[in-house]
CSV table of C-alpha atoms in Angstrom, one decimal:
chain,number,residue,atom,x,y,z
D,1,MET,CA,108.1,151.8,90.8
D,2,ASN,CA,104.5,152.9,90.7
D,3,TYR,CA,101.6,150.7,89.7
D,4,SER,CA,98.0,151.7,89.3
D,5,THR,CA,95.1,149.9,91.0
D,6,GLN,CA,93.6,146.7,89.8
D,7,CYS,CA,91.6,146.5,86.5
D,8,HIS,CA,87.9,146.6,87.0
D,9,GLY,CA,86.4,143.1,87.5
D,10,ARG,CA,89.9,141.4,87.6
D,11,PHE,CA,90.0,140.1,91.1
D,12,LYS,CA,89.5,136.4,91.9
D,13,ASP,CA,89.5,134.8,95.4
D,14,TYR,CA,90.3,131.1,95.1
D,15,ILE,CA,91.1,131.0,98.9
D,16,ALA,CA,87.5,131.6,99.9
D,17,LEU,CA,86.3,129.4,97.1
D,18,PRO,CA,88.9,126.8,96.2
D,19,LYS,CA,88.8,124.9,93.0
D,20,ALA,CA,87.8,121.3,92.9
D,21,ASN,CA,91.4,120.2,92.8
D,22,MET,CA,92.1,122.2,96.0
D,23,TYR,CA,93.9,125.0,94.1
D,24,GLN,CA,94.0,128.2,96.3
D,25,SER,CA,95.3,131.6,95.4
D,26,LEU,CA,94.4,135.3,95.0
D,27,HIS,CA,94.4,136.7,91.5
D,28,THR,CA,94.4,140.3,90.5
D,29,THR,CA,95.5,142.4,87.5
D,30,LEU,CA,97.6,145.6,87.8
D,31,ILE,CA,98.7,148.2,85.3
D,32,GLY,CA,102.4,148.8,85.0
D,33,PRO,CA,104.2,152.2,84.6
D,34,LYS,CA,104.1,151.9,80.8
D,35,GLY,CA,100.4,150.9,80.7
D,36,THR,CA,101.0,147.2,80.4
D,37,PRO,CA,98.6,145.0,82.4
D,38,PHE,CA,100.0,142.0,84.3
D,39,GLU,CA,98.5,139.4,86.7
D,40,VAL,CA,99.6,139.0,90.3
D,41,GLN,CA,99.0,135.7,92.2
D,42,LEU,CA,99.3,135.7,95.9
D,43,ARG,CA,99.5,132.4,97.8
D,44,THR,CA,101.4,130.7,100.7
D,45,TRP,CA,104.2,128.1,100.1
D,46,ASP,CA,101.7,125.3,100.9
D,47,MET,CA,99.3,126.7,98.3
D,48,HIS,CA,102.1,127.0,95.8
D,49,ARG,CA,103.1,123.4,96.2
D,50,ILE,CA,99.6,122.3,95.5
D,51,ALA,CA,99.4,124.6,92.4
D,52,GLU,CA,102.6,123.4,90.9
D,53,PHE,CA,102.7,119.7,91.8
D,54,GLY,CA,99.2,118.7,92.8
D,55,ILE,CA,97.6,117.6,96.1
D,56,ALA,CA,99.4,114.2,96.1
D,57,ALA,CA,102.8,115.8,95.8
D,58,HIS,CA,101.8,118.2,98.6
D,59,TRP,CA,101.0,115.2,100.9
D,60,ALA,CA,104.2,113.5,100.0
D,61,TYR,CA,106.1,116.7,100.9
D,62,LYS,CA,104.3,116.8,104.3
D,63,GLU,CA,105.0,113.2,105.0
D,64,ALA,CA,108.7,113.6,104.1
D,65,ASN,CA,109.1,116.6,106.4
D,66,LYS,CA,107.7,114.8,109.4
D,67,ASN,CA,111.0,112.9,109.4
D,68,LYS,CA,114.0,114.1,107.3
D,69,LYS,CA,115.2,110.5,107.0
D,70,THR,CA,112.1,109.7,104.8
D,71,THR,CA,112.9,112.4,102.2
D,72,VAL,CA,115.0,110.0,100.1
D,73,LYS,CA,112.3,107.4,100.4
D,74,VAL,CA,109.7,109.8,99.0
D,75,GLU,CA,111.9,110.3,96.0
D,76,GLU,CA,112.4,106.6,95.5
D,77,ASP,CA,108.7,105.9,95.7
D,78,LYS,CA,108.2,107.8,92.5
D,79,LEU,CA,109.5,104.7,90.7
D,80,SER,CA,107.5,102.2,92.8
D,81,TRP,CA,104.6,102.0,90.4
D,82,LEU,CA,107.0,101.2,87.5
D,83,ARG,CA,108.7,98.5,89.6
D,84,GLU,CA,105.3,97.0,90.5
D,85,SER,CA,104.2,97.0,86.8
D,86,LEU,CA,107.4,95.1,85.9
D,87,GLU,CA,106.5,92.5,88.5
D,88,TRP,CA,103.0,92.1,87.0
D,89,GLN,CA,104.6,91.5,83.6
D,90,LYS,CA,106.6,88.6,85.0
D,91,ASP,CA,103.5,86.9,86.3
D,92,MET,CA,101.3,87.5,83.2
D,93,GLN,CA,101.6,85.1,80.4
D,94,ASP,CA,99.6,87.1,77.9
D,95,PRO,CA,101.2,90.3,76.6
D,96,GLN,CA,97.7,91.7,75.7
D,97,GLU,CA,96.5,91.1,79.3
D,98,PHE,CA,99.5,93.1,80.6
D,99,LEU,CA,98.8,96.0,78.2
D,100,ASN,CA,95.2,96.2,79.3
D,101,THR,CA,96.3,96.2,82.9
D,102,LEU,CA,98.8,99.0,82.2
D,103,LYS,CA,96.1,101.1,80.5
D,104,THR,CA,93.7,100.6,83.4
D,105,GLU,CA,96.4,101.7,85.9
D,106,LEU,CA,97.4,104.8,83.8
D,107,PHE,CA,94.0,106.3,83.2
D,108,GLU,CA,91.7,105.6,86.1
D,109,ASP,CA,90.9,108.0,88.9
D,110,GLU,CA,92.1,107.5,92.4
D,111,VAL,CA,90.7,107.5,95.9
D,112,TYR,CA,92.8,108.5,99.0
D,113,VAL,CA,92.2,106.5,102.2
D,114,PHE,CA,93.9,106.2,105.5
D,115,THR,CA,95.3,103.4,107.7
D,116,ARG,CA,94.4,103.4,111.4
D,117,ASN,CA,97.8,105.1,112.0
D,118,GLY,CA,97.1,107.9,109.6
D,119,ASP,CA,99.2,106.6,106.6
D,120,ILE,CA,97.8,107.5,103.2
D,121,LYS,CA,97.0,104.8,100.7
D,122,VAL,CA,96.2,105.7,97.1
D,123,LEU,CA,93.8,103.2,95.4
D,124,PRO,CA,91.8,103.2,92.1
D,125,LYS,CA,88.4,104.8,92.2
D,126,GLY,CA,85.8,102.2,93.2
D,127,ALA,CA,88.4,100.2,95.3
D,128,THR,CA,87.2,98.0,98.2
D,129,PRO,CA,88.9,97.0,101.5
D,130,ILE,CA,90.2,94.0,99.6
D,131,ASP,CA,92.3,96.3,97.4
D,132,PHE,CA,93.4,98.2,100.6
D,133,ALA,CA,94.5,94.9,102.3
D,134,TYR,CA,96.6,93.8,99.4
D,135,ASN,CA,98.1,97.3,99.1
D,136,ILE,CA,99.4,96.9,102.7
D,137,HIS,CA,100.8,93.4,102.3
D,138,THR,CA,100.0,90.2,100.4
D,139,ASP,CA,99.7,88.2,103.6
D,140,ILE,CA,97.2,90.8,105.0
D,141,GLY,CA,95.0,90.3,101.9
D,142,HIS,CA,95.2,86.5,102.1
D,143,LYS,CA,94.3,86.4,105.9
D,144,MET,CA,91.6,89.1,105.7
D,145,THR,CA,88.3,88.1,107.3
D,146,GLY,CA,86.6,91.5,107.9
D,147,VAL,CA,87.0,95.3,107.9
D,148,LYS,CA,86.1,98.4,109.9
D,149,ILE,CA,85.5,101.6,107.9
D,150,ASN,CA,85.6,104.7,110.1
D,151,GLY,CA,85.2,102.5,113.2
D,152,LYS,CA,82.2,100.6,111.9
D,153,MET,CA,82.1,96.9,110.7
D,154,MET,CA,81.3,96.9,107.0
D,155,PRO,CA,81.2,94.3,104.2
D,156,ILE,CA,84.6,93.8,102.6
D,157,ILE,CA,83.2,94.7,99.2
D,158,THR,CA,82.1,98.2,100.3
D,159,LYS,CA,83.4,100.9,97.9
D,160,LEU,CA,85.9,103.2,99.7
D,161,ASN,CA,85.5,107.0,99.6
D,162,ASN,CA,88.1,109.7,100.0
D,163,GLY,CA,89.1,110.2,103.7
D,164,ASP,CA,87.9,106.8,104.9
D,165,ILE,CA,89.9,105.3,107.8
D,166,VAL,CA,90.2,101.6,107.1
D,167,GLU,CA,91.2,98.8,109.5
D,168,ILE,CA,91.6,95.3,108.2
D,169,ILE,CA,90.7,92.3,110.5
D,170,THR,CA,92.8,89.2,109.9
D,171,THR,CA,92.9,85.7,111.2
D,172,GLU,CA,95.8,83.3,111.2
D,173,ASN,CA,93.4,80.4,110.4
D,174,ALA,CA,91.9,82.2,107.3
D,175,LYS,CA,91.4,79.9,104.3
D,176,GLY,CA,92.7,82.5,101.9
D,177,PRO,CA,91.0,84.7,99.3
D,178,SER,CA,87.7,83.8,97.7
D,179,ARG,CA,87.4,83.6,93.9
D,180,ASP,CA,84.4,86.0,94.2
D,181,TRP,CA,86.9,88.7,95.3
D,182,LEU,CA,88.2,88.9,91.7
D,183,LYS,CA,84.7,90.3,90.8
D,184,PHE,CA,85.1,93.3,93.2
D,185,VAL,CA,88.8,94.3,93.3
D,186,GLN,CA,89.7,97.3,91.2
D,187,SER,CA,93.5,97.4,91.5
D,188,SER,CA,95.6,95.2,89.2
D,189,SER,CA,98.0,94.5,92.0
D,190,ALA,CA,95.3,93.0,94.2
D,191,ARG,CA,93.8,91.0,91.3
D,192,ASN,CA,97.2,89.6,90.3
D,193,LYS,CA,98.0,88.6,93.9
D,194,ILE,CA,94.7,86.8,94.3
D,195,MET,CA,95.1,85.0,90.9
D,196,GLN,CA,98.7,83.9,91.9
D,197,TRP,CA,97.3,82.5,95.1
D,198,PHE,CA,94.8,80.3,93.3
D,199,LYS,CA,97.4,79.3,90.7
D,200,ARG,CA,99.6,77.9,93.5
D,201,GLU,CA,96.8,76.4,95.5
D,202,ASP,CA,94.9,74.7,92.6
D,203,ARG,CA,97.8,73.9,90.3
D,204,GLU,CA,97.2,70.2,89.9
D,205,GLU,CA,93.5,70.7,89.4
D,206,ASN,CA,94.1,73.5,86.9
D,207,ILE,CA,96.5,71.3,84.9
D,208,GLU,CA,93.9,68.6,84.5
D,209,LYS,CA,91.2,71.1,83.7
D,210,GLY,CA,93.5,72.8,81.2
D,211,LYS,CA,94.1,69.5,79.4
D,212,GLU,CA,90.4,68.8,79.3
D,213,LEU,CA,89.6,72.2,77.8
D,214,LEU,CA,92.3,71.9,75.1
D,215,GLN,CA,91.1,68.4,74.2
D,216,ARG,CA,87.5,69.6,74.0
D,217,GLU,CA,88.5,72.5,71.6
D,218,ILE,CA,90.6,70.2,69.4
D,219,LYS,CA,87.7,67.8,69.1
D,220,ARG,CA,85.2,70.6,68.4
D,221,ILE,CA,87.2,71.7,65.3
D,222,GLY,CA,87.3,68.1,64.0
D,223,MET,CA,91.0,67.3,64.7
D,224,HIS,CA,93.0,65.0,66.9
D,225,GLU,CA,95.6,65.7,69.6
D,226,GLU,CA,98.4,63.8,67.8
D,227,GLN,CA,98.0,66.2,64.9
D,228,LEU,CA,98.7,69.3,67.0
D,229,TYR,CA,100.6,68.1,70.0
D,230,LYS,CA,103.9,67.8,68.2
D,231,GLN,CA,106.8,69.0,70.3
D,232,GLU,CA,107.9,71.7,67.8
D,233,TYR,CA,104.4,73.1,67.8
D,234,LEU,CA,104.1,73.1,71.6
D,235,ASP,CA,107.5,74.7,72.0
D,236,VAL,CA,106.4,77.6,69.8
D,237,ALA,CA,103.3,78.2,71.9
D,238,ILE,CA,105.2,77.9,75.2
D,239,ASP,CA,107.7,80.4,74.0
D,240,ARG,CA,105.1,82.8,72.5
D,241,TYR,CA,103.2,83.1,75.8
D,242,LYS,CA,106.3,82.8,78.1
D,243,PHE,CA,105.3,79.6,79.9
D,244,GLY,CA,108.0,77.9,81.9
D,245,SER,CA,106.8,74.4,80.9
D,246,LEU,CA,104.0,72.4,79.3
D,247,ASN,CA,102.3,72.0,82.7
D,248,ASP,CA,102.5,75.8,83.2
D,249,MET,CA,100.5,76.1,79.9
D,250,TYR,CA,97.9,73.6,81.0
D,251,ALA,CA,97.6,75.2,84.4
D,252,SER,CA,97.1,78.7,82.9
D,253,VAL,CA,94.4,77.4,80.6
D,254,GLY,CA,92.7,75.6,83.5
D,255,PHE,CA,92.8,78.7,85.7
D,256,GLY,CA,91.5,80.9,82.9
D,257,ALA,CA,94.5,83.2,82.5
D,258,ILE,CA,94.5,82.3,78.8
D,259,SER,CA,91.9,80.7,76.7
D,260,ALA,CA,92.2,77.3,75.1
D,261,GLY,CA,91.2,78.9,71.8
D,262,LYS,CA,94.4,81.0,71.8
D,263,ILE,CA,96.6,78.1,72.4
D,264,ILE,CA,94.9,75.9,69.7
D,265,SER,CA,95.1,78.8,67.2
D,266,LYS,CA,98.8,79.1,67.7
D,267,LEU,CA,99.3,75.4,67.3
D,268,LEU,CA,97.1,75.6,64.1
D,269,TYR,CA,99.3,78.3,62.6
D,270,GLU,CA,102.4,76.0,63.1
D,271,TYR,CA,100.5,73.0,61.8
D,272,ARG,CA,99.6,75.0,58.6
D,273,LYS,CA,103.2,75.5,57.8
D,274,ASP,CA,103.6,71.7,57.3
D,275,HIS,CA,100.2,71.2,55.7
D,276,GLU,CA,99.7,73.9,53.2
D,277,GLU,CA,97.3,71.7,51.2
D,278,GLU,CA,94.7,71.7,54.0
D,279,ASN,CA,92.2,74.5,54.6
D,280,ILE,CA,93.1,75.5,58.1
D,281,GLU,CA,91.7,79.0,57.9
D,282,GLU,CA,88.2,77.8,58.5
D,283,LYS,CA,89.2,76.0,61.7
D,284,ILE,CA,91.0,79.1,63.0
D,285,GLU,CA,87.9,81.2,62.2
D,286,GLU,CA,85.8,78.7,64.0
D,287,LEU,CA,87.9,79.2,67.2
D,288,THR,CA,87.7,83.0,67.1
D,289,THR,CA,83.9,83.1,66.4
D,290,LYS,CA,82.8,80.6,69.0
D,291,LYS,CA,79.5,81.6,70.4
D,292,ARG,CA,79.5,82.7,74.1
D,293,ALA,CA,77.0,81.2,76.5
D,294,THR,CA,74.2,83.5,77.6
D,295,PRO,CA,74.8,84.8,81.1
D,296,LYS,CA,72.6,83.0,83.6
D,297,ASN,CA,71.4,86.1,85.3
D,298,GLN,CA,69.9,87.6,82.1
D,299,LYS,CA,66.8,85.4,82.4
D,300,SER,CA,66.3,86.1,86.0
D,301,GLY,CA,65.3,89.8,85.5
D,302,VAL,CA,67.9,90.8,88.1
D,303,ILE,CA,71.3,92.4,87.7
D,304,VAL,CA,74.0,91.6,90.3
D,305,LYS,CA,76.2,94.7,90.3
D,306,GLY,CA,79.8,94.0,89.4
D,307,ILE,CA,79.2,90.3,88.5
D,308,ASP,CA,78.5,88.6,85.2
D,309,ASN,CA,77.4,85.0,84.6
D,310,CYS,CA,76.1,84.7,88.2
D,311,LEU,CA,73.4,82.2,89.2
D,312,VAL,CA,70.4,84.2,90.7
D,313,LYS,CA,67.6,82.7,92.7
D,314,PHE,CA,64.6,84.3,94.3
D,315,ALA,CA,64.1,83.6,98.0
D,316,LYS,CA,60.9,81.6,98.6
D,317,CYS,CA,60.5,83.3,102.0
D,318,CYS,CA,59.5,86.6,100.4
D,319,ASN,CA,59.1,86.1,96.6
D,320,PRO,CA,60.3,89.5,95.4
D,321,LEU,CA,58.7,91.2,92.4
D,322,PRO,CA,60.0,93.9,90.0
D,323,GLY,CA,59.2,97.1,91.9
D,324,ASP,CA,60.1,95.7,95.3
D,325,GLU,CA,63.2,97.0,97.0
D,326,ILE,CA,65.7,94.1,97.0
D,327,ILE,CA,69.0,93.0,98.3
D,328,GLY,CA,71.3,90.1,97.3
D,329,TYR,CA,72.8,87.5,99.6
D,330,VAL,CA,75.9,85.6,98.4
D,331,THR,CA,75.2,81.9,99.3
D,332,LYS,CA,77.7,79.1,99.7
D,333,GLY,CA,77.8,77.4,96.3
D,334,ARG,CA,74.3,78.4,95.1
D,335,GLY,CA,74.8,81.8,93.6
D,336,VAL,CA,73.0,85.0,94.8
D,337,SER,CA,69.7,84.7,96.7
D,338,VAL,CA,67.5,87.8,96.1
D,339,HIS,CA,65.3,89.0,99.0
D,340,ARG,CA,62.9,91.8,99.6
D,341,LYS,CA,64.3,94.5,101.9
D,342,ASP,CA,61.3,93.9,104.2
D,343,CYS,CA,61.8,90.1,104.3
D,344,ILE,CA,61.2,88.5,107.7
D,345,ASN,CA,64.7,87.0,107.5
D,346,ILE,CA,66.5,90.3,106.8
D,347,LYS,CA,67.9,90.6,110.4
D,348,GLU,CA,69.4,87.2,110.2
D,349,LEU,CA,71.0,88.0,106.8
D,350,PHE,CA,72.7,91.1,108.1
D,351,GLN,CA,74.5,89.1,110.7
D,352,GLU,CA,76.8,88.2,107.8
D,353,GLU,CA,77.1,91.7,106.2
D,354,ALA,CA,80.1,90.6,104.1
D,355,ARG,CA,77.7,88.4,102.0
D,356,ILE,CA,75.3,91.2,101.3
D,357,ILE,CA,75.6,92.5,97.7
D,358,ASP,CA,73.7,95.2,95.6
D,359,VAL,CA,71.2,94.0,93.1
D,360,GLU,CA,68.7,95.7,90.9
D,361,TRP,CA,65.9,94.8,88.6
D,362,CYS,CA,66.6,94.6,84.8
D,363,LYS,CA,64.3,97.3,83.3
D,364,THR,CA,64.1,95.7,79.9
D,365,GLU,CA,63.4,92.2,81.2
D,366,LYS,CA,59.8,90.8,81.2
D,367,THR,CA,59.4,87.6,83.2
D,368,ALA,CA,56.6,86.0,85.1
D,369,TYR,CA,57.1,85.8,88.9
D,370,LYS,CA,55.2,83.6,91.4
D,371,VAL,CA,53.7,85.3,94.4
D,372,ASP,CA,51.6,84.1,97.2
D,373,ILE,CA,48.5,86.1,98.3
D,374,GLU,CA,45.8,85.6,100.9
D,375,LEU,CA,42.1,86.5,100.9
D,376,ARG,CA,39.8,86.7,103.9
D,377,SER,CA,36.1,86.7,103.3
D,378,ASN,CA,32.7,85.7,104.7
D,379,ASP,CA,31.5,82.3,103.8
D,380,ARG,CA,29.1,82.1,100.8
D,381,SER,CA,28.4,79.8,97.9
D,382,GLY,CA,30.2,80.5,94.6
D,383,LEU,CA,33.1,82.3,96.2
D,384,VAL,CA,35.9,80.3,94.6
D,385,ALA,CA,34.1,80.5,91.2
D,386,ASP,CA,33.9,84.3,91.5
D,387,ILE,CA,37.6,84.5,92.3
D,388,ALA,CA,38.6,82.3,89.4
D,389,ARG,CA,36.3,84.3,87.1
D,390,GLU,CA,38.0,87.6,88.2
D,391,MET,CA,41.5,86.2,87.6
D,392,ASN,CA,40.4,85.1,84.1
D,393,ASN,CA,39.1,88.6,83.4
D,394,LEU,CA,42.5,90.0,84.5
D,395,LYS,CA,44.3,87.5,82.3
D,396,ALA,CA,46.4,86.6,85.3
D,397,GLU,CA,47.8,83.1,85.7
D,398,MET,CA,46.5,81.3,88.8
D,399,ILE,CA,48.9,78.4,89.7
D,400,LEU,CA,47.3,77.2,93.0
D,401,ILE,CA,44.2,78.0,95.1
D,402,ASN,CA,43.2,76.5,98.5
D,403,SER,CA,40.3,77.6,100.6
D,404,LYS,CA,39.5,76.7,104.2
D,405,VAL,CA,36.4,77.6,106.3
D,406,GLY,CA,36.9,78.2,110.0
D,407,LYS,CA,34.4,77.6,112.8
D,408,ASP,CA,33.6,81.4,112.7
D,409,ARG,CA,32.5,81.0,109.1
D,410,ILE,CA,35.5,83.0,107.9
D,411,VAL,CA,37.1,81.7,104.7
D,412,VAL,CA,40.8,82.0,104.3
D,413,THR,CA,41.8,81.5,100.6
D,414,GLU,CA,45.5,81.1,99.8
D,415,MET,CA,46.6,81.5,96.2
D,416,THR,CA,49.8,81.3,94.1
D,417,ILE,CA,49.6,83.5,91.0
D,418,GLU,CA,52.1,84.7,88.3
D,419,VAL,CA,52.6,88.4,87.6
D,420,GLU,CA,55.3,90.5,85.8
D,421,SER,CA,55.7,93.3,88.3
D,422,LEU,CA,54.6,94.9,91.6
D,423,GLU,CA,52.3,97.1,89.6
D,424,GLY,CA,50.6,94.0,88.1
D,425,LEU,CA,50.2,92.5,91.6
D,426,ASN,CA,48.6,95.6,93.0
D,427,LYS,CA,46.1,95.6,90.1
D,428,VAL,CA,45.1,92.0,90.9
D,429,LEU,CA,44.8,92.8,94.7
D,430,LYS,CA,42.6,95.8,93.9
D,431,SER,CA,40.3,93.8,91.7
D,432,LEU,CA,40.0,90.9,94.2
D,433,ARG,CA,39.0,93.3,97.0
D,434,LYS,CA,35.9,94.2,94.9
D,435,ILE,CA,34.5,90.6,95.0
D,436,ASP,CA,31.4,90.3,97.1
D,437,SER,CA,32.1,89.1,100.7
D,438,VAL,CA,35.9,89.6,100.4
D,439,TYR,CA,37.0,92.1,103.1
D,440,GLU,CA,40.8,91.6,103.1
D,441,VAL,CA,43.4,90.8,100.4
D,442,SER,CA,47.1,90.8,101.1
D,443,ARG,CA,50.4,89.6,99.8
D,444,LYS,CA,51.9,86.9,102.0
D,445,LYS,CA,55.2,87.7,103.7
């Protein structure tokens, strides 16, 4: 059978220039014996597997062919995600929470990383070594104390990239996961395992806390426990949210797996059936429209990436200002401490890299920040008065001023002022340098 040469302009080389999804092939169009054009695609078997089934299926094929005994396992693993999802459902009391989890797992992008032995692990985009550790085994996650990424020690909250080689460091004496990990993990599996750990460890404490939260909500809507805590009402709530017992319900509320408002609302619906004459709708509405507390870090002018409602404090050793390059340091029980990147204590902070966290200035926030500055000048009368006058002209707040004269007749003036940004500080420094006899003005480190 004879075919003519390719049509003009109809030759594409995806081998030299692969597509973003790693598709490779040669495409050309030929003219058949009856003048009908048709496309020809030329590719190897490996290229064909990627084209038909995707890069993940191609890797699975390669792994299976390393050892024929693993072929069956590769087929079985296609159902592993579904099995894992069913396990999550058993642990989650709130059906809406399970649905949200399922949506997250179905639609998010993935990142492919490797173990030290070369095994591939598929994680959600933005995953950290914490996700990786729990993907290997629950105990590995609980005992995790550090991580090496591509042979280098890194913070355990580092975001993983495609192709990273990850090695988890564990210790038998590890105290278990931190609650802060829940703010960084991306995989529902890791999140669920961490939550289950705290549920077991803090059960008694969560039961008492749950009782207290429920009592507070009942009191807030102007009712009493004896009105809502009838056994038939409680049984309905326990059954609705699949709790094993009343204490399980208290513990879930105390842990935060379900809100006290949801439980009280369900009890109110049951209460209304026996008290149709009472206006219960207002109380239910009050529960659902409860005002939320303003996040603490909104007033600080700093955003801690990946964390809401986080206590933020500015380090006194360097007094950072908007415009300064900054880093965050997770303290023990005192929130996040914000430092300038040129802080004198920066080397000491990086000895605990796992506590370093990304922070950034809130662009829309306007807040006054304290900063210490130092002036050096020749001694003369009226110097402090001129400094105060200049600060008044600039409409800059002066909190503290202290001047000392040395034996060499050099005056060192230390000041604490308030400014809104690094730009505002530079404006103040520039103006103070113009004062007669002042020869050096600097920001104290």
